[in-house]
Short mmCIF file of C-alpha atoms in Angstrom, two decimals:
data_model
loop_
_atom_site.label_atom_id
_atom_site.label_comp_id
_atom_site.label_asym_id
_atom_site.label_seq_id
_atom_site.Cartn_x
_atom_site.Cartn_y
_atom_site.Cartn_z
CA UNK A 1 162.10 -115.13 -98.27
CA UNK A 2 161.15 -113.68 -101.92
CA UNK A 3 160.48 -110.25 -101.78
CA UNK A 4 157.72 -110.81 -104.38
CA UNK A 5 154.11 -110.54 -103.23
CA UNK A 6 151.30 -112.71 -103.77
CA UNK A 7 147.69 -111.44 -104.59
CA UNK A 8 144.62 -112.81 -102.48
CA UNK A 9 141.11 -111.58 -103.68
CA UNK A 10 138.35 -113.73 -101.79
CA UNK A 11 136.53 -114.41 -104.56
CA UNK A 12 138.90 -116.72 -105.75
CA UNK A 13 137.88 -119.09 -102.86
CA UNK A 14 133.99 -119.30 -103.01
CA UNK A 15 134.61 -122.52 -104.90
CA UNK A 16 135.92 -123.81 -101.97
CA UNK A 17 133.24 -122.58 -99.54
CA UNK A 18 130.25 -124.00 -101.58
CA UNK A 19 130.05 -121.52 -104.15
CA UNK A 20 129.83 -118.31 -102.05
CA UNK A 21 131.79 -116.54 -98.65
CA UNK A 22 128.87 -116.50 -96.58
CA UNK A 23 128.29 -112.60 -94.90
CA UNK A 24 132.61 -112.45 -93.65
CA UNK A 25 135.31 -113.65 -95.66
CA UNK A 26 137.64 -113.70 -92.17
CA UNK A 27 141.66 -114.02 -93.18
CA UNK A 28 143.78 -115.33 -90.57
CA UNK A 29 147.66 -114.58 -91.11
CA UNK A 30 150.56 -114.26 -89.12
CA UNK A 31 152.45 -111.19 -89.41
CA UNK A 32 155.25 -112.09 -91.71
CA UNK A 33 153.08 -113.78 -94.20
CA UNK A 34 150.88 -110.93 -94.07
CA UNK A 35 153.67 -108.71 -94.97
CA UNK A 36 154.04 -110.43 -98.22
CA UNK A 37 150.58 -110.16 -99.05
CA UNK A 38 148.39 -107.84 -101.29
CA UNK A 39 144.32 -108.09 -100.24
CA UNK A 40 141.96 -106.69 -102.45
CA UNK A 41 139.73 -105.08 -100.63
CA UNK A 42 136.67 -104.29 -103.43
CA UNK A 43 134.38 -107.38 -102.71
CA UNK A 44 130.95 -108.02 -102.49
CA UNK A 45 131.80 -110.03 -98.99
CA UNK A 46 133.41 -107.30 -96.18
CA UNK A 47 136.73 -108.55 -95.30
CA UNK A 48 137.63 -108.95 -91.78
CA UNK A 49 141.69 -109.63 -90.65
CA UNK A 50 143.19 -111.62 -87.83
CA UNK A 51 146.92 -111.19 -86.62
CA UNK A 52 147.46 -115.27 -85.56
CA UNK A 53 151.15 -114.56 -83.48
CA UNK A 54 150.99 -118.59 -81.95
CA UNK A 55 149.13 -120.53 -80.18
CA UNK A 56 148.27 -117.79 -77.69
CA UNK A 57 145.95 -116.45 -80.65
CA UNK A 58 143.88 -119.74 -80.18
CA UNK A 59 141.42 -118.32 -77.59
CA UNK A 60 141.22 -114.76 -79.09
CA UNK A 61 140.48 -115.92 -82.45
CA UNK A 62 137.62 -118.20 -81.25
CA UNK A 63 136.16 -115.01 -79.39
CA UNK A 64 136.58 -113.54 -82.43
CA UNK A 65 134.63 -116.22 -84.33
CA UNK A 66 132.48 -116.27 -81.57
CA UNK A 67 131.57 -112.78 -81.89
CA UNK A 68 130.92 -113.20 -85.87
CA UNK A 69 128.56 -115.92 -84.90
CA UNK A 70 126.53 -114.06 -82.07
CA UNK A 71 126.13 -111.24 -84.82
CA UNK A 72 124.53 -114.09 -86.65
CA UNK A 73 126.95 -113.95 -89.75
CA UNK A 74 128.22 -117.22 -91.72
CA UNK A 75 131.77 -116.82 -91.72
CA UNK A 76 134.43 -118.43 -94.22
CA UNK A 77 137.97 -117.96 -92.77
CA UNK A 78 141.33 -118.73 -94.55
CA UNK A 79 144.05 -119.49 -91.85
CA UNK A 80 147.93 -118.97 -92.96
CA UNK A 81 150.51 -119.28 -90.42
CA UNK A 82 154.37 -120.03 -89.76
CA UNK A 83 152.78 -122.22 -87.27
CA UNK A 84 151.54 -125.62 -86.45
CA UNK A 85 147.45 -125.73 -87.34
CA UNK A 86 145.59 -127.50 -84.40
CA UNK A 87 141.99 -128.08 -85.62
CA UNK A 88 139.22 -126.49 -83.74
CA UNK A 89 136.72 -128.32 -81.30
CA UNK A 90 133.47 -128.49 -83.42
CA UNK A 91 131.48 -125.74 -81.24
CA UNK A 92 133.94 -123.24 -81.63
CA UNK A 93 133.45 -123.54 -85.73
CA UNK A 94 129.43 -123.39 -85.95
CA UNK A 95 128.64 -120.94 -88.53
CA UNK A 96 132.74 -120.91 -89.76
CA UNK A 97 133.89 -122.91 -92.19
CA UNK A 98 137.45 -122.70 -92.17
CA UNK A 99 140.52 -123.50 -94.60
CA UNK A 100 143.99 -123.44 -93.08
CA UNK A 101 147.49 -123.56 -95.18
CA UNK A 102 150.63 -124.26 -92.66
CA UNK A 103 154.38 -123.73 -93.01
CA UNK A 104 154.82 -125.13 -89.97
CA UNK A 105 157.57 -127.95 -91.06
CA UNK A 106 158.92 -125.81 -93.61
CA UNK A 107 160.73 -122.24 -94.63
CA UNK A 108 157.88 -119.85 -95.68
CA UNK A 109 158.28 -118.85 -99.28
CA UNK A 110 156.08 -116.72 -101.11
CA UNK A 111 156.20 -119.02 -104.22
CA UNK A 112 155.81 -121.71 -101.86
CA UNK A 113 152.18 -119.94 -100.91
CA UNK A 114 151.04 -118.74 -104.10
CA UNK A 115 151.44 -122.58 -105.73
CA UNK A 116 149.20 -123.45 -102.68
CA UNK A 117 146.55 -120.81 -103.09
CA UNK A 118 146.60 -121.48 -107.02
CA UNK A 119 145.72 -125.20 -106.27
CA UNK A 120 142.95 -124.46 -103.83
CA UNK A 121 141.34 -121.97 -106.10
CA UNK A 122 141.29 -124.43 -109.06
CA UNK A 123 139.86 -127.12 -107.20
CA UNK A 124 136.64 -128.21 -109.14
CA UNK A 125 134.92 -129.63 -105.54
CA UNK A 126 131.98 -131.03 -106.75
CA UNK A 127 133.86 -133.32 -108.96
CA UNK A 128 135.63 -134.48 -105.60
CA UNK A 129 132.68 -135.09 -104.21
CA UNK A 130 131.89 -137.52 -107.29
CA UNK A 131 134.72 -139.27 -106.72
CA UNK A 132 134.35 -140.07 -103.67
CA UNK A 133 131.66 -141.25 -104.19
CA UNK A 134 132.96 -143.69 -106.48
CA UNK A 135 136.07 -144.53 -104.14
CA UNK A 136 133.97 -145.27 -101.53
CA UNK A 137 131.45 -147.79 -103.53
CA UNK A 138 134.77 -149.54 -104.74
CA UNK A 139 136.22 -149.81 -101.72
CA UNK A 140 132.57 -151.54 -100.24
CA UNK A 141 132.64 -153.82 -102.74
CA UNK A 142 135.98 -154.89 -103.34
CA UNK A 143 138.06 -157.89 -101.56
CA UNK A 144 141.24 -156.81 -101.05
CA UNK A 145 143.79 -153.87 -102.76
CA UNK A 146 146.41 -154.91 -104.73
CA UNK A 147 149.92 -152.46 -104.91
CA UNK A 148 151.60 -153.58 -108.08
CA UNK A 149 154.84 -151.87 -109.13
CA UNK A 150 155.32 -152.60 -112.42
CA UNK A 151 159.19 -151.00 -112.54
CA UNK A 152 160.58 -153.07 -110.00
CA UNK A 153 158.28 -156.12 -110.23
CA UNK A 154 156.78 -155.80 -106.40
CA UNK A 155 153.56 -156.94 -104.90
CA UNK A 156 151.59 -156.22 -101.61
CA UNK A 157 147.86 -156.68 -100.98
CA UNK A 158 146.16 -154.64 -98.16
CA UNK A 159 142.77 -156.58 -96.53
CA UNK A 160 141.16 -153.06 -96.59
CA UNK A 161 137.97 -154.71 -95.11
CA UNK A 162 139.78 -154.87 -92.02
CA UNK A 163 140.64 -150.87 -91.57
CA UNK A 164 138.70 -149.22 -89.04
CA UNK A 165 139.76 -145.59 -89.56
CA UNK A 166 138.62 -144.17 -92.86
CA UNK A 167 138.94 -140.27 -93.44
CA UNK A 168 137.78 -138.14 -96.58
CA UNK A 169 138.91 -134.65 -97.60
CA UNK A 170 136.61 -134.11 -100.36
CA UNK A 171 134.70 -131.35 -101.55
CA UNK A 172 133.29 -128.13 -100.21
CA UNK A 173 133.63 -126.59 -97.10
CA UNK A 174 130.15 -126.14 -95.51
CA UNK A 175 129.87 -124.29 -92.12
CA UNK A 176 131.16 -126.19 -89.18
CA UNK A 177 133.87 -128.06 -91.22
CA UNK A 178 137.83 -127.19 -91.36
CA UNK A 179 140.37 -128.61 -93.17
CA UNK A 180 144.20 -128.12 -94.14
CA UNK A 181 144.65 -127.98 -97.82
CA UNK A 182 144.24 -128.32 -99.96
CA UNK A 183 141.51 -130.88 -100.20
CA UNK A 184 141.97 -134.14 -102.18
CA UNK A 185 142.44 -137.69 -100.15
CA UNK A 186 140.71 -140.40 -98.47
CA UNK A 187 143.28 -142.03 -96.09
CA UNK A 188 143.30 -145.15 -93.54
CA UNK A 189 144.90 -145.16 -90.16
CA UNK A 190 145.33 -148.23 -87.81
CA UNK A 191 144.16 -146.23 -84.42
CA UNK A 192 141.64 -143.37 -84.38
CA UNK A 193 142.43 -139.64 -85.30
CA UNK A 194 144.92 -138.68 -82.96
CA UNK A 195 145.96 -142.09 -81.11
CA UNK A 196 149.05 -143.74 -81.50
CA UNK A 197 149.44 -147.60 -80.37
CA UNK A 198 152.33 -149.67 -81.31
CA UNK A 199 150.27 -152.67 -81.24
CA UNK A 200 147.98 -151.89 -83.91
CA UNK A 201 148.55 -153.03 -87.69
CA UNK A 202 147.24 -153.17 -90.70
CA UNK A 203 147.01 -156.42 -93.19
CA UNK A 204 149.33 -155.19 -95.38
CA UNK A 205 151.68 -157.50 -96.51
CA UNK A 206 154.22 -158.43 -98.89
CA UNK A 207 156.54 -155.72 -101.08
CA UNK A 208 156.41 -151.98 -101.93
CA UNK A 209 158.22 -149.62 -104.39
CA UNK A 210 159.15 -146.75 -102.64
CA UNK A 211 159.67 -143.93 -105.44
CA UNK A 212 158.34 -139.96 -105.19
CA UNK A 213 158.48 -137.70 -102.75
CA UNK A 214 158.87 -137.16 -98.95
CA UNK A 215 156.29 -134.67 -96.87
CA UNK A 216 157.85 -134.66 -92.80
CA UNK A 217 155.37 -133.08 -90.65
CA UNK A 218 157.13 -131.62 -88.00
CA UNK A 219 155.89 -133.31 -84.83
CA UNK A 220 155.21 -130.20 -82.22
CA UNK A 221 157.31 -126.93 -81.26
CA UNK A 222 159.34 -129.35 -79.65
CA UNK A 223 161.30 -130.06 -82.74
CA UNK A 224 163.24 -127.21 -85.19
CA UNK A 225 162.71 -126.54 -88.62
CA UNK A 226 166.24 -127.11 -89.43
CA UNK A 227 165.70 -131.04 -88.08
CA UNK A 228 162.51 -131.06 -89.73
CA UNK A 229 164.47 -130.25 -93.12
CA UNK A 230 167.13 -132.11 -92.39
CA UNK A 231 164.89 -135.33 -92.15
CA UNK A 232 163.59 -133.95 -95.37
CA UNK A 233 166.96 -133.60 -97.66
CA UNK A 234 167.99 -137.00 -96.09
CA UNK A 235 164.48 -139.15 -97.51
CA UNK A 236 164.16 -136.50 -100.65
CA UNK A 237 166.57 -139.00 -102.07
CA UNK A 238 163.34 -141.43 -102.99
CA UNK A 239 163.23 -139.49 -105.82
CA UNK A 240 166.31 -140.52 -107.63
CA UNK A 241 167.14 -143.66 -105.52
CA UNK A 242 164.01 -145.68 -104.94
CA UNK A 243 163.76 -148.62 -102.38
CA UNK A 244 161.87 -151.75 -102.00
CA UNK A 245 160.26 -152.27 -98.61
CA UNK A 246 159.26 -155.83 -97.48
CA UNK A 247 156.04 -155.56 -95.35
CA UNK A 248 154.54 -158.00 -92.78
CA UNK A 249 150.97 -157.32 -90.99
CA UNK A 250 151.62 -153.67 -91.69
CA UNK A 251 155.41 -153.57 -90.39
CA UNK A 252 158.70 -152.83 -92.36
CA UNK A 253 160.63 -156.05 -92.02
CA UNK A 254 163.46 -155.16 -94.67
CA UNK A 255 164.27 -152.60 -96.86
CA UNK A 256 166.59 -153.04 -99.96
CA UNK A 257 167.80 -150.15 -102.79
CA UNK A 258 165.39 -151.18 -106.63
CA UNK A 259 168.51 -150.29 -108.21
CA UNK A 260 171.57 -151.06 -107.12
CA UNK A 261 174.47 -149.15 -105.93
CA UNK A 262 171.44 -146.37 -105.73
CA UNK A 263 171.59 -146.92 -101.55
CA UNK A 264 170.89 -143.36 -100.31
CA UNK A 265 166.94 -143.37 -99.94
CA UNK A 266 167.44 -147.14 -98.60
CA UNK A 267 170.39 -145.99 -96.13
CA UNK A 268 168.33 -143.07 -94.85
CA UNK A 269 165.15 -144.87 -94.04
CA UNK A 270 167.35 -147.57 -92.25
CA UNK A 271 168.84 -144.92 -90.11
CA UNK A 272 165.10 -143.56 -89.32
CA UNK A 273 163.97 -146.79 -88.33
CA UNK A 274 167.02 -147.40 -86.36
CA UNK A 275 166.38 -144.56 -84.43
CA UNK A 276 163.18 -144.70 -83.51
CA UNK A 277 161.69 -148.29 -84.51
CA UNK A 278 157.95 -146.71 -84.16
CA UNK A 279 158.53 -145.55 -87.74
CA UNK A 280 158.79 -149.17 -88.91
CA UNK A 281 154.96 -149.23 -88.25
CA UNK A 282 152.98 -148.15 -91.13
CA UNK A 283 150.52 -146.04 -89.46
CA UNK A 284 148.29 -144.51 -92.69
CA UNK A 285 147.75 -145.33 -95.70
CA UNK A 286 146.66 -142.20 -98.06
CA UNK A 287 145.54 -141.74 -101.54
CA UNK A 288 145.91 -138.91 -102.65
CA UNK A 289 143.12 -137.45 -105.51
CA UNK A 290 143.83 -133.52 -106.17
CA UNK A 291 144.88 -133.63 -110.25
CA UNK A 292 146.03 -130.09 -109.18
CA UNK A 293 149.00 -131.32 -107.24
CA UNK A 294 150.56 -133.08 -110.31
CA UNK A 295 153.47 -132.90 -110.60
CA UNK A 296 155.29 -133.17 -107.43
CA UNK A 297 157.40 -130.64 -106.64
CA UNK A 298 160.55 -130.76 -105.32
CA UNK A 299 160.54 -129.86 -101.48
CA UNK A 300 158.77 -130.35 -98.34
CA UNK A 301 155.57 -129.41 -99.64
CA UNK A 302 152.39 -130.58 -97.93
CA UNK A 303 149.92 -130.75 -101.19
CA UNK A 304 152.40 -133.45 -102.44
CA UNK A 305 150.36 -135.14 -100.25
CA UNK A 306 147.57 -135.28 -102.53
CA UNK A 307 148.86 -135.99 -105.50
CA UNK A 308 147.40 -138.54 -107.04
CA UNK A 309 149.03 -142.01 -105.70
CA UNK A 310 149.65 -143.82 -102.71
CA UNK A 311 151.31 -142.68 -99.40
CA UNK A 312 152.40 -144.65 -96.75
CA UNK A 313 152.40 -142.55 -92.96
CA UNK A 314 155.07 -143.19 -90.97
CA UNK A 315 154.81 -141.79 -86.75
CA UNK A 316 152.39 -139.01 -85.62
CA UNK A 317 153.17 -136.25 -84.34
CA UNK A 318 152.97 -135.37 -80.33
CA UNK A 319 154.63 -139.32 -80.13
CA UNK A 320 157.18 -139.57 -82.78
CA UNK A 321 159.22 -136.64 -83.60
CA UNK A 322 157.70 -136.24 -87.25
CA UNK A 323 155.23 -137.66 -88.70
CA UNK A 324 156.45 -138.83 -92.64
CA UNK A 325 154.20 -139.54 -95.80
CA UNK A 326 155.97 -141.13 -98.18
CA UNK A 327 154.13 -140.68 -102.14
CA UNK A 328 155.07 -143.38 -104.41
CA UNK A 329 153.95 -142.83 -107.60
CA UNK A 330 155.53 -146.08 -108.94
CA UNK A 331 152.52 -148.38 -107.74
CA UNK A 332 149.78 -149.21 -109.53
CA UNK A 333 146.40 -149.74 -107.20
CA UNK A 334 143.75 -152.75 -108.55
CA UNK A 335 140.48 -153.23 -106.44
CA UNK A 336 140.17 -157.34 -106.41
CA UNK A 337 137.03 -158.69 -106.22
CA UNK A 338 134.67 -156.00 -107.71
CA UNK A 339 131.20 -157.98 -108.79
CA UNK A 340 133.55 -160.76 -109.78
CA UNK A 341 136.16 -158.38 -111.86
CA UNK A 342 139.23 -156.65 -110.84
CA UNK A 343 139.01 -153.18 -111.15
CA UNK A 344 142.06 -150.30 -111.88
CA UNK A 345 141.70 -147.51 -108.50
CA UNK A 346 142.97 -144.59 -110.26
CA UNK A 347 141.30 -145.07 -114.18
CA UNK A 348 138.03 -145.73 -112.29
CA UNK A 349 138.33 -142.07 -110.52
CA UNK A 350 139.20 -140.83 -113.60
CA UNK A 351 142.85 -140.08 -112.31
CA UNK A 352 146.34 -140.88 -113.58
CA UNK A 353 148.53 -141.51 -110.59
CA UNK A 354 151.25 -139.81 -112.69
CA UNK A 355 155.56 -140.47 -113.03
CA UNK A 356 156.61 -136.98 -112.92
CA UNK A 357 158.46 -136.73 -110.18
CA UNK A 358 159.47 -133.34 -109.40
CA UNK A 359 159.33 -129.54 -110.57
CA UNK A 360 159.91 -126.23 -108.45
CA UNK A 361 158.13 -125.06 -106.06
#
């Protein structure tokens, strides 16, 4: 762990709570991250603290919300933990509006943090909520999603009309809502949140350049961190050695290296499916919006996630041992069908689902 600190001052975060910190800006940490921290403590908002040591916290920190709430103060919390971030039932979070960064499926890092907490404080949330908006009006109106990538030469269409699951994290945090971050995606799943069902599918068909970055979830405490980032070093090789996966009603049916001799990223998904053949079931499909997570950056870091692109979700957690997003910034996204005319996702958002692949954390 760096020995540097990183600076929180609350203010930095009322964009991100709707433009102000209600009457308690509440921060949640465990005790080594809290270590590492410097709070200032000269804000217009009182600052409460909350020592999160696992999930035996859970009940003592709703109490604590609880308490905030019967006080009748509007609460925004931020919630940063080495552990796993289960999201609240809704009655325990009236009045709290709640923001939670994780390094549950990978080494805490101080730099690590402070890229995170830069991203959520530059968030410009009203434009999200613009274009979402505009996602969402495309997405009523269009046929079916073409996945071009123009590199390799690959094609797959996904009959979106046909997804049942649809989730947004867009915009402000308004009392009541949580959310790990930062914000920035509207994703698909075949089953609702939470359910796993090897039957289910998506129509997604045909081929798909595989060619960014890797984010492994860690499934549960079940599972180390060292297999966690060993899964992680073993797919991080998308980066350099891109693959072409052949898809059929939403299943992997082959998987071949773009370039050959460059096997490794091709190799290590094989083995992954071999293993557990529930991975060869694309279970979400993400795109990711946040302009602030470009470029990627070169580890197991969860706002890769919503970098602008496509990611294909692989397991879930509590069923498979990880759950795996795999960005691919090497596909292009066309909306077939709008009023007649095909229309470019990403342009249309104002977003370019960019080639830079990596930088440090």
């Amino acid at each position: 762990m760096s020995a540097s600190a990183v600076s929180i001052e609350p203010g930095q975060f009322s964009k991100l709570f709707g433009g102000g910190l209600g009457d308690v800006f509440l921060l949640v940490t465990s005790p080594g991250i809290r270590a590492t921290l410097t709070l200032a403590t000269q804000t217009a908002v009182p600052v409460q603290e909350f020592t999160w040591t696992g999930p035996e916290s859970r009940p003592l920190l709703i109490a604590e919300m609880a308490a905030l709430r019967a006080s009748g103060k509007r609460v925004s919390a931020l919630w940063i933990a080495d552990d796993e971030f289960v999201h609240f039932e809704d009655e325990d979070l009236q009045g709290v509006a709640l923001g939670a960064i994780s390094s549950f499926s990978t080494p805490f890092t101080t730099e690590s943090l402070a890229n995170s907490l830069r991203i959520v404080a530059d968030g410009d949330y009203e434009r999200e909520v613009e274009l979402e908006e505009t996602f969402l009006t495309l997405l009523d109106q269009a046929d079916d999603m073409l996945f071009r990538g123009h590199e390799f030469g690959t094609e797959a269409v996904l009959q979106h009309q046909y997804a049942e699951h649809w989730f947004s994290l867009h915009g402000p945090l308004q009392p009541g809502q949580q959310a790990v971050l930062p914000t920035g995606e509207l994703s698909c799943l075949v089953n609702a949140s939470g359910e796993f069902e090897e039957h289910t599918h998506f129509a997604l068909n045909g081929d798909v350049t595989l060619h960014g970055a890797p984010i492994i979830h860690r499934g549960d405490h079940g599972s180390s961190l060292a297999e966690t980032m060993g899964t992680y070093h073993d797919l991080a090789t998308m980066a350099d050695e891109p693959a072409v996966i052949t898809v059929a009603d939403g299943r992997i049916t082959a998987i071949r290296p773009a370039v050959a001799g460059r096997t490794r990223f091709a190799t290590a998904l094989e083995k992954l499916l071999a293993h557990d053949p529930r991975y060869g079931k694309i279970h979400e499909i993400g795109f990711g919006t946040n302009p602030h997570c470009s470029p990627l950056v070169s580890d197991n870091f969860f706002p890769n996630e919503r970098h602008p692109g496509v990611h294909l979700g692989l397991g879930l957690g509590t069923f498979t041992q990880f759950h795996i997003d795999l960005m691919t910034t090497a596909i292009d996204v066309t909306m077939r069908g709008v009023e007649g005319r095909d229309v470019e996702l990403f342009p249309a958002l104002g977003l370019t689902a960019g080639r830079a692949l990596s930088t440090v954390a």
